[in-house]
């Protein structure tokens, strides 16, 4: 009896979680009329041109590419920068290292929008507002707290003997870091890469404030929802939602355990 | 010896400088400047600014949307957050085990947390949409003005969406915590006759204290920092009923042209977030398992 | 030690790097260099193609280079550039931008002198005389011409003439006729009235204000605009609110409309799920891409009280201002380009291409599109065209009134409570010295 209740509960929960997502996928293949008629019409025949419309006419294609570029560029710089910081702060003892680590990780506590006013004034003053360069810089900076926090956990857990052995073998600071420590911290790198790629792909706040003429995919979609004339274009709107959801869900299905581990690491470490 | 020290310091500088420059100039300084700006009248359409002391805070105090945002934030903190944590604890228990359904659940429950909040907002806007929505499709037409249009149902309806987005994450968190409890503990407690709720209160709950601490702080930050979901789903409407602190801040920044006031709200939020997180940390500071063994 | 020093140095750099004074934003460009004009355009229902093409023609004509930057959120970009002291030369920043605050801050060029200059191309008459005087006046601040009108819109209600003919419904002239019609429409299973509930602006402009005027005359509305003590809780405001409340209580508003965005509500209207909608003359352009084949729409004035004090021909005019930035380094050229845009030839072209009315005299002497004719005729016949300038002057107060209106429509406030709440907000505004006060005469 008890297990039946819990099974029913789970099945209900699964429906609540999955149904809306399935509904978006289905709606992205419907005609506008089908969507307006009822939420339960079947997407037959499937309207794949909704995706073409979303990509070209609604200009979400350029948003997709921009989001991809910005995410990758940020990761390429963030990972080395973050690992170096975490490594130096945890494996070396110097005055203030603890304080710096604390101040850096404190950045996770406050939403980035709280710094948005001065941030965009600064960016505008140096002419980096509305540029990919400026956005990537901001993304790196605002991803540092989490990245350093997680990686410092991994680095500090590595055994001291390894470092000593390598030093005796004549490895310098860089050699020890790059050849010995980084490979050992690989699970941690996975965590930060996955967590940050999800966060960056979906990022909304900073992109909305710092960019104007260029729109990342989430901002482009949000603008379509709130102000554009989508009244007659439901199909392509849902197709846009699929465009933003699909890459992440695909990655999740392929790397399920790693993704879950990454999501947990942010909280538990 | 000196050259060795030099090498070490050079290495450390090279490691720390790029990150620290970015972090200081783009994170720390803007946060500090937010505090500074909160003392100025600064309209945002001009470079003109005038020092006004705490005037911006006084203006906030008098504005109605601010109080809606505060009320909503506090409600999410004290009511919605605990409900979500309680539900996810239940779900975490239900999805333990190796049955196919449990395994499937442990895969799909993270979906809402992984997708863009903008997509989630779109989904829920359309679930509640009074003319083509999913709820209407199954006969739940709701109040006269629609679920998101009615002054009394808008905020609960919004919170259902918020729970949908966050529930899976906390379930996973508690699942991981439960999985971390050694099998012997379960066996021993069953032997001693502890089952169900009794077992949960006496054994499981205390053992999960660190996970619960993490989850509480996490949901505090999530609840106070809610923005994209509100911004796209309701923009604070109707009449401020779904307003969030950050969405109001954004509104003052971009539409009302009240930069000083926006900064003042930013300062208020920094204080609220710090104090609440600190209080939670203190509350969960003592390890109940440690106390018992002492 | 080196490390700590290094970090301190970075911190210093970062702090000074962004607090240094921002003088002389545009030092580049010697006085002899060929000037160029940067124009920011709000990309709304009318797009930006017209201005981009005009810029090319203007450059070919005069040799002055014009760069057009257009976006639906151009207000944000404009805001940022005003903040750092490098504003666009000419701007049409859209409804979200607080242009009057920019005037108050001294960021907007005084165009009073330019009004006396000849029109573009040196035709007869002054530039100022080429505008409809009543509409040009909407940009005045203390007798100085600060903001400029371009196209203008008219607020009213819309119906589908074919649907009305088919069902035998009569266009209501009075509020009493409206009540009867709504009963008829509701009986037929359709929602009588829908509205863009997420933006209370539409109900303020389409119902609250016209009915304040109808109940208390133009003076009642003027007193409200001028924030006279007690004006917002006058009998006229209460009467207007109770009319809205009555429609709500009778169930004549479409279910769920409070949560609809403008396009969602308008889609309800064009898809014949609601018979009437308040909106401005941009409605057709905004919805034309999703208009069902052959669907028509027609303008009507909001139905008024048959025994009201107000002029039943009163019509609400709305402009979206343009401005030349005071800190612009090519003011003369910016003015010249705007003169080109407002020349009779270009104005007529805009009317034809975009289907809106223009503030330039004689620009309506073209074939107006069908949906616009009714609005244009109402304007011509009106003895009291007026504009809700308080909306532009006091955007935060305007939003507060809109919020109160939403509460009224939700049944949370009675008409009397609604009026009290508006008056309390007005009192707050009267006491707030940060916001410059204006007057309509």
Coordinates of C-alpha atoms in Angstrom, one line a residue, chain C residues 3 12 34 85 96 105 108 123 129 142-143 170 187 232 235 244 254 259 308 317 320 322 325 355 388 429 438 441:
Chain C
X3 CA 51.9 39.9 -3.9
X12 CA 43.9 51.1 -7.0
X34 CA 33.2 66.8 -41.8
X85 CA 28.1 62.0 -21.5
X96 CA 10.3 53.8 -22.2
X105 CA 18.7 67.5 -16.4
X108 CA 18.2 68.4 -24.3
X123 CA 11.0 76.6 -49.0
X129 CA 5.0 76.9 -38.8
X142 CA 8.1 76.7 -20.0
X143 CA 7.7 78.3 -23.4
X170 CA -24.6 49.0 -33.6
X187 CA -25.4 36.7 -25.1
X232 CA -7.5 62.8 -8.2
X235 CA -16.4 63.1 -8.4
X244 CA -14.9 50.7 -15.3
X254 CA -12.8 39.2 -21.3
X259 CA -2.7 39.0 -17.5
X308 CA -21.8 64.1 -19.2
X317 CA -3.5 62.6 -29.0
X320 CA 6.5 60.0 -29.1
X322 CA 12.3 63.3 -30.7
X325 CA 21.1 66.2 -27.4
X355 CA -0.2 54.3 -42.2
X388 CA -2.1 63.1 -21.5
X429 CA 4.6 63.3 -6.0
X438 CA 4.7 71.0 -15.3
X441 CA -3.0 75.5 -19.6

